[in-house]
XYZ file of C-alpha atoms in Angstrom:
763
model
C 142.040 163.286 139.269
C 137.986 163.652 139.864
C 138.127 161.000 142.072
C 140.881 162.596 144.382
C 138.963 165.904 144.334
C 135.606 164.260 145.501
C 137.547 162.728 148.442
C 138.941 165.973 149.244
C 135.636 167.514 149.570
C 134.367 164.491 151.609
C 137.365 165.014 154.078
C 136.338 169.008 154.366
C 134.758 169.228 157.863
C 131.050 169.794 157.158
C 130.487 171.959 160.440
C 133.434 174.252 159.748
C 131.464 177.535 159.170
C 128.772 176.483 161.926
C 129.130 178.733 165.003
C 128.881 177.429 168.609
C 125.885 177.063 169.744
C 124.106 176.233 166.086
C 123.309 173.354 164.448
C 123.898 171.936 160.913
C 120.362 170.699 159.539
C 121.839 167.301 158.655
C 118.682 165.392 157.404
C 114.872 165.243 157.528
C 113.395 161.650 158.073
C 109.906 161.146 157.809
C 108.010 158.063 159.558
C 104.594 157.469 158.871
C 102.909 154.998 161.728
C 100.379 153.305 159.224
C 101.998 151.342 156.224
C 100.159 151.901 152.784
C 98.540 155.242 153.961
C 100.877 157.802 152.419
C 104.389 157.173 151.334
C 107.119 159.593 153.343
C 108.391 160.709 149.543
C 105.031 162.446 149.067
C 105.491 164.230 152.660
C 109.005 165.566 152.416
C 108.390 167.954 149.873
C 106.133 169.968 152.684
C 108.908 169.998 154.908
C 110.379 173.903 154.879
C 113.631 173.704 155.652
C 115.785 171.403 153.275
C 119.556 170.331 154.605
C 122.309 171.021 151.781
C 122.151 169.651 148.873
C 123.633 165.825 148.734
C 125.371 164.340 145.135
C 127.278 161.207 144.568
C 128.458 159.319 147.998
C 126.283 161.750 149.699
C 128.705 164.377 149.128
C 127.529 168.079 150.143
C 129.343 169.666 147.337
C 128.138 172.932 147.402
C 128.645 173.268 151.660
C 132.058 171.730 150.844
C 133.186 174.303 147.973
C 131.932 177.085 150.450
C 133.938 175.517 153.506
C 136.893 175.825 151.394
C 136.728 179.470 150.969
C 138.826 181.432 153.625
C 137.738 184.345 155.605
C 138.900 187.477 153.842
C 136.419 188.130 151.459
C 138.231 190.601 149.785
C 140.227 187.826 147.658
C 139.272 186.643 144.416
C 139.449 182.766 145.074
C 137.478 182.935 148.525
C 134.551 185.031 146.890
C 134.318 182.384 144.142
C 134.061 179.796 146.197
C 131.607 181.340 148.545
C 129.221 182.363 145.311
C 129.538 178.952 143.740
C 129.023 177.287 147.138
C 126.392 177.313 149.735
C 126.445 178.291 153.048
C 125.657 175.615 155.931
C 121.542 175.448 156.458
C 121.032 176.022 160.086
C 118.378 174.814 162.072
C 115.490 176.829 162.860
C 112.969 175.145 165.039
C 110.212 178.095 163.911
C 110.286 176.488 160.161
C 110.112 172.924 161.687
C 106.672 174.027 163.656
C 105.692 175.632 160.076
C 106.429 172.296 158.431
C 104.237 169.939 160.877
C 101.277 172.312 160.239
C 102.072 172.217 156.540
C 102.156 168.517 156.587
C 98.966 168.345 158.540
C 97.411 170.462 155.564
C 98.681 168.331 153.050
C 97.499 164.896 155.007
C 94.103 166.644 155.460
C 94.113 167.085 151.330
C 94.236 163.542 151.195
C 91.521 162.572 153.506
C 92.808 162.301 156.563
C 91.465 164.610 158.746
C 92.283 163.348 162.120
C 96.155 163.517 161.349
C 98.752 163.874 163.988
C 102.292 165.191 163.154
C 105.026 165.292 166.179
C 108.900 166.092 165.488
C 111.825 165.135 167.546
C 115.404 166.039 166.854
C 118.414 164.583 167.817
C 121.665 166.680 168.202
C 124.946 165.718 167.513
C 128.686 167.013 167.239
C 126.933 170.304 165.807
C 124.778 168.239 163.244
C 120.774 168.279 163.653
C 118.847 165.048 162.754
C 114.925 166.044 162.314
C 112.194 163.505 162.544
C 108.488 164.170 161.673
C 106.504 161.237 162.912
C 102.985 161.539 161.050
C 100.083 159.398 162.523
C 97.376 159.105 159.564
C 94.006 158.175 161.708
C 91.374 156.845 160.094
C 90.452 158.583 156.779
C 87.120 159.826 155.640
C 85.418 157.640 152.818
C 82.650 158.190 150.270
C 79.334 156.626 151.353
C 76.735 158.309 148.634
C 77.260 160.904 146.009
C 74.170 163.216 144.539
C 73.819 166.142 142.596
C 72.224 169.819 142.250
C 72.404 170.752 138.975
C 69.415 173.045 137.870
C 70.171 173.137 134.546
C 68.286 170.166 133.034
C 70.916 169.401 129.988
C 73.974 169.531 131.883
C 72.496 167.541 134.684
C 71.368 164.776 131.861
C 74.955 164.871 130.613
C 76.267 164.132 134.028
C 73.992 161.580 135.479
C 74.417 159.755 131.747
C 78.284 160.224 132.389
C 78.390 158.859 136.003
C 80.412 155.564 135.804
C 83.344 157.809 134.521
C 83.264 159.757 137.666
C 85.957 159.390 140.378
C 83.416 159.935 143.317
C 82.681 156.132 144.555
C 81.173 154.415 147.106
C 84.348 153.769 149.947
C 86.781 155.623 147.998
C 89.026 157.650 150.329
C 88.209 161.251 149.922
C 90.895 163.674 149.190
C 91.250 166.710 147.766
C 92.966 165.805 144.823
C 90.111 163.657 143.866
C 87.466 166.337 144.361
C 89.867 168.831 142.624
C 90.364 166.344 139.821
C 86.186 165.439 139.497
C 85.710 169.038 138.715
C 88.265 169.176 135.909
C 86.844 165.631 134.643
C 83.307 167.279 134.680
C 84.513 170.725 133.127
C 86.461 169.382 130.420
C 83.554 166.590 129.540
C 81.033 169.573 128.844
C 83.333 171.377 126.915
C 83.711 168.850 124.728
C 79.819 168.641 124.226
C 79.746 172.532 123.423
C 79.960 174.267 126.569
C 82.946 176.685 125.723
C 84.227 178.589 128.733
C 82.533 176.314 131.217
C 85.119 175.837 133.796
C 84.968 174.428 137.582
C 84.555 177.270 139.282
C 80.576 176.578 138.441
C 80.890 173.139 140.278
C 80.925 173.025 144.244
C 80.876 170.697 146.839
C 79.021 169.594 150.191
C 80.131 167.466 152.464
C 77.922 165.994 155.131
C 79.972 163.469 157.847
C 77.791 160.967 158.998
C 77.564 160.566 163.516
C 80.161 158.262 164.612
C 81.472 157.310 161.480
C 84.354 158.003 158.971
C 81.726 157.747 156.272
C 80.686 160.953 154.253
C 78.020 161.982 151.683
C 79.050 164.029 148.964
C 76.555 166.769 146.991
C 77.673 168.008 143.824
C 76.467 171.264 142.782
C 76.744 173.041 139.275
C 75.685 176.375 139.266
C 74.091 178.295 136.565
C 75.327 181.435 134.435
C 75.109 184.641 136.820
C 75.413 187.873 134.932
C 75.084 191.380 136.045
C 73.824 194.416 133.596
C 74.600 198.063 133.508
C 72.094 198.627 136.328
C 73.145 196.118 138.565
C 70.440 193.818 137.904
C 71.806 190.095 138.043
C 70.208 187.324 135.933
C 70.439 183.623 136.400
C 70.360 181.965 133.089
C 71.111 177.860 131.701
C 74.923 177.350 130.166
C 74.876 178.601 126.763
C 76.354 175.784 124.072
C 78.644 177.147 121.142
C 78.700 176.891 117.872
C 82.015 178.209 115.303
C 81.155 181.031 113.331
C 84.077 182.038 111.823
C 87.760 180.523 111.104
C 90.956 182.928 110.696
C 94.434 181.256 110.420
C 97.153 183.730 110.505
C 99.859 181.756 108.713
C 102.666 183.843 109.252
C 101.895 185.625 112.944
C 104.492 187.505 114.362
C 103.701 188.315 118.191
C 106.566 190.853 118.595
C 105.359 192.977 115.768
C 101.344 192.778 117.176
C 102.417 193.985 120.751
C 104.535 196.901 119.072
C 102.505 198.121 116.451
C 98.640 198.664 116.525
C 98.068 198.277 112.774
C 100.057 194.974 112.338
C 96.734 192.953 111.298
C 95.184 195.401 109.008
C 98.640 194.396 106.587
C 97.137 190.955 106.384
C 95.910 189.795 103.013
C 92.887 187.242 103.141
C 92.999 183.572 101.208
C 89.715 182.037 101.476
C 89.928 178.197 101.194
C 87.434 175.374 102.116
C 85.652 177.610 104.793
C 88.724 179.109 106.395
C 90.068 182.655 105.867
C 94.102 182.368 105.768
C 95.755 185.654 106.528
C 99.037 186.353 105.318
C 101.290 189.265 105.558
C 104.474 187.705 103.104
C 102.322 185.579 101.350
C 101.561 181.744 102.987
C 104.584 179.728 104.017
C 102.672 176.493 103.263
C 100.784 175.721 100.432
C 96.774 176.716 101.127
C 95.659 173.048 100.954
C 97.744 171.836 103.704
C 96.326 174.539 106.551
C 92.704 173.026 106.351
C 94.188 169.440 106.387
C 95.399 170.341 109.947
C 92.712 172.042 111.080
C 89.541 170.320 112.690
C 87.373 173.440 113.723
C 85.415 174.862 111.048
C 82.534 177.062 110.664
C 78.938 175.697 111.743
C 80.915 172.905 113.937
C 79.700 172.557 117.580
C 82.607 173.822 119.870
C 84.274 170.403 120.814
C 87.595 170.861 123.243
C 88.937 167.713 122.197
C 89.252 169.064 118.567
C 90.971 172.376 119.807
C 93.541 170.068 121.352
C 94.262 168.112 117.976
C 94.190 170.973 116.083
C 96.822 172.570 118.337
C 98.981 168.830 118.327
C 98.171 168.728 114.339
C 100.233 172.630 114.132
C 102.583 171.502 116.256
C 103.706 168.264 114.353
C 103.983 169.947 110.865
C 107.199 171.413 112.709
C 106.893 174.608 110.892
C 105.991 176.522 113.490
C 107.695 177.928 116.730
C 104.469 178.890 119.018
C 100.726 177.649 118.149
C 98.204 180.161 119.409
C 94.336 179.115 119.574
C 91.585 181.644 120.683
C 88.031 182.102 120.420
C 85.901 185.292 120.234
C 82.586 185.890 121.323
C 79.932 187.446 118.436
C 77.051 188.122 120.233
C 75.299 186.372 117.984
C 73.026 183.129 117.744
C 71.787 180.382 115.014
C 68.700 179.528 114.455
C 68.981 176.590 116.925
C 69.481 179.317 119.756
C 73.234 178.502 120.280
C 75.960 181.060 120.440
C 78.310 181.850 117.605
C 81.917 182.322 118.451
C 84.990 183.064 115.909
C 87.782 180.917 116.145
C 91.627 182.577 115.481
C 94.546 180.508 115.046
C 98.317 182.387 114.781
C 100.656 180.509 113.755
C 104.370 181.872 114.562
C 106.521 180.289 111.667
C 110.119 178.571 112.216
C 113.304 179.667 109.710
C 112.691 177.010 106.909
C 116.443 175.544 106.955
C 118.781 174.485 109.743
C 122.420 173.182 109.879
C 124.222 171.627 112.655
C 127.615 169.833 113.093
C 128.480 167.024 116.045
C 131.194 164.630 116.921
C 131.876 161.583 119.167
C 135.628 160.590 120.481
C 136.435 157.363 122.636
C 139.658 156.975 123.618
C 140.540 153.579 125.292
C 143.402 152.254 127.332
C 143.890 149.578 124.377
C 145.502 152.114 122.451
C 142.210 152.766 120.378
C 141.289 155.970 119.634
C 137.605 156.653 117.529
C 135.831 159.898 116.222
C 132.627 160.209 114.532
C 132.258 163.600 113.014
C 129.069 164.335 111.799
C 126.857 167.153 109.629
C 123.358 167.793 109.037
C 121.145 169.930 106.631
C 117.264 170.190 107.385
C 114.763 172.042 105.349
C 110.961 171.865 107.085
C 109.277 172.961 104.096
C 110.599 171.901 101.081
C 107.676 171.672 98.552
C 105.829 174.423 101.024
C 103.509 171.349 102.170
C 105.733 170.896 105.885
C 107.938 168.070 103.846
C 110.777 167.533 106.514
C 113.750 166.827 104.333
C 117.272 165.814 105.926
C 120.610 165.586 104.468
C 123.218 163.737 106.936
C 126.748 162.767 106.748
C 128.828 160.757 109.103
C 131.870 159.424 109.426
C 133.636 157.134 111.647
C 137.477 156.495 111.839
C 139.290 153.834 114.319
C 142.908 154.192 115.027
C 145.017 152.440 117.077
C 148.222 154.171 118.577
C 151.857 153.849 117.431
C 153.586 151.152 119.377
C 150.604 148.712 119.538
C 151.753 145.615 117.910
C 148.393 144.990 116.110
C 148.279 148.707 114.763
C 145.070 148.632 112.320
C 142.641 151.427 111.284
C 138.868 151.252 110.293
C 136.866 153.792 108.485
C 133.312 154.301 107.365
C 131.399 156.979 105.780
C 127.812 157.264 105.446
C 125.232 159.687 103.949
C 121.761 159.403 104.293
C 118.833 161.293 103.348
C 114.910 161.009 103.825
C 112.119 163.149 103.373
C 108.548 163.261 105.596
C 105.127 164.306 104.091
C 102.818 165.281 106.309
C 100.194 162.910 105.127
C 99.149 159.113 104.796
C 100.581 158.094 101.182
C 99.058 154.570 100.343
C 97.303 152.662 97.733
C 94.153 152.222 99.972
C 92.458 155.113 102.266
C 92.812 155.048 105.542
C 89.807 156.328 107.836
C 91.829 156.186 111.515
C 93.675 159.194 110.513
C 90.631 161.668 109.928
C 91.304 163.579 112.612
C 95.539 163.357 112.961
C 98.364 164.070 110.993
C 100.281 160.917 109.893
C 103.745 161.406 108.083
C 104.986 159.271 105.048
C 108.969 158.605 105.614
C 110.800 158.054 102.625
C 114.846 157.260 103.453
C 117.884 156.005 101.844
C 121.247 155.871 102.593
C 124.649 154.521 101.907
C 127.453 153.190 103.464
C 131.236 152.381 103.010
C 133.408 150.675 105.449
C 136.808 149.798 105.281
C 138.214 147.428 108.437
C 141.217 145.498 108.962
C 140.273 142.570 107.622
C 137.535 143.194 104.761
C 135.798 146.515 103.151
C 132.106 146.523 102.115
C 129.080 148.802 101.277
C 125.507 149.002 102.815
C 122.608 150.787 100.463
C 119.437 151.224 102.392
C 116.027 152.550 101.964
C 112.841 152.396 103.771
C 109.074 153.751 103.369
C 107.350 154.216 106.663
C 104.439 156.161 108.339
C 104.610 157.572 111.369
C 101.581 158.720 114.066
C 100.485 159.721 117.335
C 97.435 158.003 118.812
C 97.448 160.018 122.051
C 100.211 162.520 124.102
C 101.808 159.453 125.277
C 101.703 157.161 122.523
C 102.834 156.985 118.915
C 103.768 154.471 116.409
C 106.235 153.736 113.279
C 105.441 151.230 110.657
C 107.695 150.608 108.047
C 106.089 148.075 105.288
C 109.222 148.300 103.346
C 112.744 148.400 104.474
C 115.703 146.791 102.580
C 119.375 146.471 102.799
C 121.805 145.205 100.072
C 125.028 144.438 101.478
C 128.016 144.031 98.776
C 131.514 142.395 100.058
C 133.738 144.616 97.888
C 137.090 143.096 99.387
C 137.568 140.334 102.227
C 140.921 139.079 102.772
C 141.411 135.453 102.112
C 143.441 134.679 104.860
C 141.120 136.080 107.231
C 138.076 134.112 105.746
C 139.732 131.013 105.701
C 140.809 131.000 109.161
C 137.070 131.734 110.192
C 136.033 128.556 111.971
C 133.526 127.115 110.288
C 130.152 128.205 107.699
C 128.368 130.111 110.357
C 131.193 132.493 111.038
C 131.486 132.529 107.206
C 128.181 133.330 106.785
C 128.454 136.764 108.301
C 130.871 137.728 105.676
C 128.720 137.149 102.668
C 126.554 139.113 100.223
C 123.122 139.462 101.397
C 120.083 141.154 100.820
C 116.982 142.137 103.506
C 113.708 142.913 102.865
C 111.401 143.482 104.998
C 109.200 145.601 107.803
C 109.846 147.404 110.675
C 107.155 148.294 113.596
C 107.904 150.398 117.066
C 105.572 151.900 119.393
C 106.913 154.451 121.655
C 105.030 155.432 125.082
C 106.085 158.190 127.365
C 104.596 160.249 129.860
C 106.776 163.290 128.952
C 107.513 165.078 125.513
C 111.217 164.727 125.134
C 113.173 167.648 123.638
C 115.143 164.973 121.561
C 117.882 167.781 120.725
C 119.500 168.100 124.563
C 117.759 165.162 125.615
C 116.092 167.181 128.673
C 113.500 166.729 130.768
C 110.580 168.753 132.953
C 111.335 168.327 136.631
C 109.046 165.450 137.024
C 109.588 161.597 136.812
C 109.545 160.624 133.397
C 109.487 157.142 131.956
C 110.199 156.352 128.130
C 109.323 152.781 126.798
C 110.265 151.677 123.173
C 110.094 148.602 121.258
C 111.054 147.809 117.855
C 110.480 144.420 115.707
C 111.745 143.230 112.510
C 110.844 140.515 110.405
C 112.461 140.167 107.092
C 112.590 137.890 104.184
C 109.253 136.357 105.124
C 107.459 137.646 101.768
C 110.234 136.879 99.712
C 109.973 133.131 101.114
C 106.350 132.828 99.505
C 108.430 133.238 96.276
C 111.450 130.497 96.607
C 109.904 128.113 94.029
C 110.508 131.161 91.635
C 114.046 131.778 92.720
C 117.369 130.195 91.611
C 119.438 128.233 94.233
C 123.052 129.395 95.168
C 125.956 127.284 93.775
C 125.845 124.786 97.026
C 121.912 124.291 96.112
C 120.994 125.186 99.889
C 119.788 129.019 99.645
C 117.698 130.829 97.276
C 119.025 133.835 95.391
C 117.656 137.247 94.745
C 119.528 139.366 91.953
C 122.277 136.622 92.750
C 122.411 137.542 95.834
C 121.163 135.414 98.979
C 118.465 137.237 100.927
C 118.298 137.035 104.600
C 115.187 135.765 106.620
C 114.951 136.391 110.650
C 112.968 137.964 113.506
C 114.397 140.241 115.792
C 112.689 142.361 118.674
C 114.455 144.982 121.280
C 112.800 147.001 124.362
C 114.023 150.111 125.838
C 112.953 151.502 128.833
C 114.086 154.704 130.531
C 113.070 156.112 133.821
C 114.157 159.511 134.787
C 113.156 160.509 138.933
C 114.204 163.539 139.855
C 115.819 163.700 143.653
C 117.108 166.409 145.354
C 117.688 170.080 144.062
C 117.846 169.961 140.346
C 119.239 166.242 140.480
C 118.237 163.346 138.592
C 118.716 159.273 138.970
C 118.224 158.025 135.447
C 117.450 154.208 134.890
C 117.703 152.392 131.447
C 117.127 148.857 130.831
C 117.611 147.462 127.134
C 116.943 143.924 125.768
C 117.172 142.729 122.299
C 117.087 139.388 120.500
C 117.154 138.077 116.915
C 116.899 134.533 115.213
C 117.510 134.009 111.934
C 115.358 130.850 110.127
C 114.450 129.829 106.850
C 117.151 131.079 103.940
C 119.472 132.274 106.873
C 121.720 130.824 109.557
C 123.304 134.091 111.155
C 121.928 137.233 111.578
C 122.986 139.982 108.774
C 126.035 141.563 110.704
C 124.311 145.171 110.275
C 121.335 143.588 112.570
C 123.503 142.004 115.365
C 123.507 143.664 118.640
C 126.828 145.101 120.180
C 127.803 146.775 123.574
C 130.585 149.377 124.448
C 130.797 152.955 123.360
C 129.888 156.557 124.472
C 125.947 155.517 124.910
C 126.618 151.916 126.201
C 129.136 150.517 128.649
C 131.366 153.292 128.694
C 134.654 151.525 129.919
C 134.806 149.552 126.837
C 134.989 150.868 122.993
C 131.928 150.504 120.544
C 131.811 146.237 119.790
C 134.341 146.148 122.383
C 132.535 143.954 124.878
C 131.275 139.871 124.343
C 129.811 137.828 123.072
C 129.626 136.020 126.395
C 133.332 135.494 127.413
C 134.816 135.957 123.809
C 138.312 137.914 123.888
C 140.055 139.029 120.462
C 143.864 139.083 120.861
C 144.643 139.213 117.157
C 142.961 142.435 116.022
C 142.939 146.313 117.751
C 139.939 147.097 116.254
C 136.885 145.248 117.741
C 133.896 144.155 116.076
C 132.511 141.933 118.630
C 128.468 140.937 117.805
C 125.561 138.610 119.493
C 122.258 137.563 118.811
C 120.969 138.978 122.490
C 121.363 142.113 123.948
C 120.937 142.915 127.748
C 122.260 145.751 129.239
C 121.617 148.140 132.566
C 122.708 151.532 133.213
C 121.863 153.965 136.175
C 123.570 157.482 136.275
C 123.310 160.014 138.846
C 123.351 163.532 137.489
C 123.810 166.996 139.261
C 124.498 170.542 138.945
C 128.222 171.907 139.744
C 128.233 175.318 139.130
C 127.332 177.742 136.051
C 126.492 175.318 133.317
C 128.612 172.481 134.571
C 126.796 169.254 135.717
C 128.454 166.518 136.709
C 127.617 162.407 136.577
C 128.123 159.133 138.349
C 127.117 156.076 136.430
C 127.081 152.162 136.441
C 126.830 150.110 132.941
C 126.397 146.858 133.091
C 125.848 143.962 130.277
C 126.885 141.911 127.688
C 125.690 140.576 124.001
C 125.367 136.690 123.589
C 124.973 133.858 120.687
C 121.681 131.949 120.893
C 123.196 129.341 118.348
C 124.754 126.281 118.637
C 126.095 126.300 115.707
C 128.612 129.248 117.023
C 131.613 127.694 117.543
C 133.420 130.500 120.203
C 134.185 129.083 123.144
C 131.788 131.215 125.638
C 129.672 133.176 123.254
C 126.362 131.106 123.905
C 123.826 132.295 126.154
C 123.655 129.511 129.326
C 122.226 129.624 132.634
C 125.598 130.448 133.962
C 125.591 133.729 131.993
C 125.223 135.739 134.485
C 129.013 135.293 135.209
C 129.393 137.157 131.438
C 128.086 140.520 132.745
C 130.565 143.156 132.439
C 130.221 145.696 134.524
C 132.003 149.605 134.748
C 131.568 152.557 136.635
C 132.805 156.124 135.785
C 132.405 159.860 136.248
C 131.215 162.371 133.777
C 131.366 166.163 133.314
C 128.848 168.214 131.026
C 128.962 171.488 129.846
C 125.104 172.398 129.022
C 124.899 175.238 126.807
C 120.946 174.702 126.319
C 120.951 174.101 122.794
C 123.322 170.924 122.980
C 125.294 169.532 126.007
C 129.442 168.616 125.329
C 129.797 165.645 127.307
C 133.058 163.896 128.837
C 132.823 160.454 130.432
C 135.384 158.366 132.178
C 134.775 154.538 132.387
C 136.509 152.144 134.655
C 135.900 148.583 134.480
C 135.042 146.798 137.348
C 134.142 143.211 135.782
C 135.629 142.189 132.573
C 134.366 138.554 131.588
C 136.943 138.128 128.985
C 139.610 138.056 131.528
C 141.096 135.062 132.577
C 139.446 133.385 135.994
C 141.001 135.528 138.963
C 141.657 138.498 136.943
C 138.140 139.441 135.707
C 137.599 141.584 138.830
C 139.204 144.609 138.475
C 140.158 146.602 141.767
C 140.405 150.571 141.982
C 144.023 150.500 142.033
C 144.220 149.338 138.957
C 141.514 151.343 136.876
C 143.603 153.451 135.427
C 146.173 150.167 133.925
C 146.253 149.769 130.062
C 142.955 148.009 128.956
C 141.074 149.069 132.178
C 139.299 152.396 131.474
C 137.948 154.613 128.108
C 137.643 158.230 127.877
C 134.271 159.183 125.626
C 133.540 162.782 124.394
C 130.241 163.057 123.216
C 127.216 165.409 122.410
C 124.131 165.277 124.537
C 122.921 162.817 127.423
C 123.757 159.218 126.675
C 120.076 158.449 127.057
C-alpha cells in the first residue's frame, strides 16, 4: 500500500500548480572549475532559493500533497492537504543574484579573494534548473606571522605556545582559520588564569605582498581599557584570577529563583571541604559527593578546563536536569596581586525514580509472530551518593500461527539488575581519575529459556568500570564477567540427531569467566532514549573485546577432567575459552531539510580454543529482527546458506557476522516520519568442524549475503519513537539456485517479508 501511494504521488504532475510564464525551481547545481579546492556540498548551503524537498526515489512528497488538493479551499480535505503539503517553489532571478553574492562572500572567507561566480538557467516544460559555476582562482597563503602584544606576560605565553598556532607558513588564509586561532588563544589564556578574556581582544592586520598571492599576518592582543565615572580611560594589563569562595546550590530551582526575589535567602549552609553547600530542602546527595565532583576550590587559579570538567562531572552523576556554573568578581586582590572571584554552581535536580515500558513485535510471512515486552524501574540516587540502580524485566515470546505444520512455541524470561557507583572501587588506588568521575558498575541477571527442543537457564554477573577520557572518547572495562549455563531439559531425539560433537557441544552445560572491554568514539552526544541526533553529520564507532577462560586455564593442573578426559571442569561444569571481537560503525548525514541518510556497518568474529571447540551459544552472532535484517525474524538468517526446514522458530547463529544497513529518514506530516532502507548481511561458521553444508566462510561467501529492502513509518513523540518497518527480501541465500533473487511481484508472498514493530530507531 505504501509503495502504491508513493507511485501515485510520483505520477502527480509536479508543475500542476505552476502558472503560465512561471517556472518550478527543479534543482540547483554547483560546478567548481578547479578540483581539490572547495567541495560543492560546502557551497550549496549559501544558495538562498531551494527547490521543493525531495525524499526517497526523488519523490517531492510535500509538493505532491499540495498538488493533490483541489482549488476549493472551503473543503476540509483541500485545506488539510495544502497545510500538510508545500506550494511549488517558483524560480526567482533576484534570489539567484543574491545567491551569487553570498557564494562569493563565502569563498572569500575561505581565502579565495579573487573568486568569480556565474549562473546559467536551463528552462524546460515549466521547470528551471540553475547552474552556479564557481571559479575560485588563486588563494592567498600565509608568508610571515608577527605579534604585537604589549602585555609582557601574555606575550611570553603566546610565543611559548607558538607551535600550537594554526597560522603557519604557506597555509591558505581563511576567515575560518583566523577565527579558530582567536578561539584557541582565548581558551589557552583562560586556562592560564585570565578569566573573562575573550577573542574580541585579538585582531589581525594583513599585508599582501606586491604581485603575489602571499600575505603577512600581524596578530595584535589589546590591553584592557576601563573608563571611570569622570570619563577618563585607563589602559592596563590583563588580570589573572583566583577562586575566593565556592557556593554549590544543591537543589536550585530556576523557576522559583526568577519568580521569588527572596528565594536564595531560604537556603541553609553546610561547609564541607572548602565548599559552601547551600540547600533549601536538605542536600539530595551526601555531603562528600559534591567535593568529589568539583575541581573548583578556594585559592586555586582560574582554569577553564577545570570548569568544563566540573560541569561534565556533575552532569555524569545523572542526577541533575541542568548544571550552571557562574563566577562573580569580588573587587578584591590576594597577596600575589591576583584578582579574586567567587564561584556559584547551581544544580537543578531530576526526580529520583523513573519507570517505563516498551515492546517489540515481529510478524514474519513464515507464520511466525514474536513479541518482546519489557518493564524498567530506575533510581538515580539509591543511597544518596548518586548510585544508579536499575531493575528490568523482559519477556520474549515466539509463536507459529495455527495451520503451520511445524507449529512450535518459544518463551524466554529475563530479570536483570545493576547498580552503578560514581567512584572507582578497586583494591588499588588509580591516580588517572583525579579530575573525572568514573563509575563502578555491578550487574546480575537470570534468564529462563524454553525452546522447542530444550530448556535452559543462564545466570550472569559482572563488575565493571565506565569512564570518559574526553567529550568524544569513552571506555567500558569489565574485569569480571561470568555466565553459568545449565541445560534443564534436552529432547533426546533432537540431541542424538545432531550430526557430530561440534553441534552437540552447543547444548551442554558450560561456565564462562572472562573480561570484556569496549571503546566508544563519537563526535556527538547521543540521546540514548530516542536515538535522536542534532542536525549535523555524526559518526559513532564502538569496538568490543571479549576474552574468556584464560585466567582459569592457568589453574588447569588443579582441575578435574570430564568423563572422557578431554576438558577441564569448574564446579562440575566445563569452562569456556574463546576470544571474540566486534565493531559497530554508524554515520548519520543530514540531507535536504530535516532528512537524514544513516549508514551502519557491523562486523564481529569469535574463535574458541583451549578448553572449548565452539563459542557458547549465548556468545554466538546472529542476524535478523527489528534492529538487523528486517526481512527476516530474529536469528532467521544463516549461517551462510543453511536453511532449517524442520522447525518454525529459528535459532541460526555463527562465529562471524557481517552486516551493512542504509536508511533514509524523512519527515511526513505532524509527528510522523517515513523511512526507506536496505539491509544486507549474514553470519557464518569459521570452524572446519561444523558439519552443516554451506555454513563455513569461504572466498565465495559474498554470494551468501542476504539482502532486504523496505519502508518504515515512525511516530515521533519526542520522549520515544514508535516504529513500524516492513522488510521485503531481495536475496535469500538459503534458497535453491535460481530462486535466491526475489522480484517485487513476489515480495508479499509467504516467507518473503516481515513486519517489525519497535520503539526508537533501529540504530
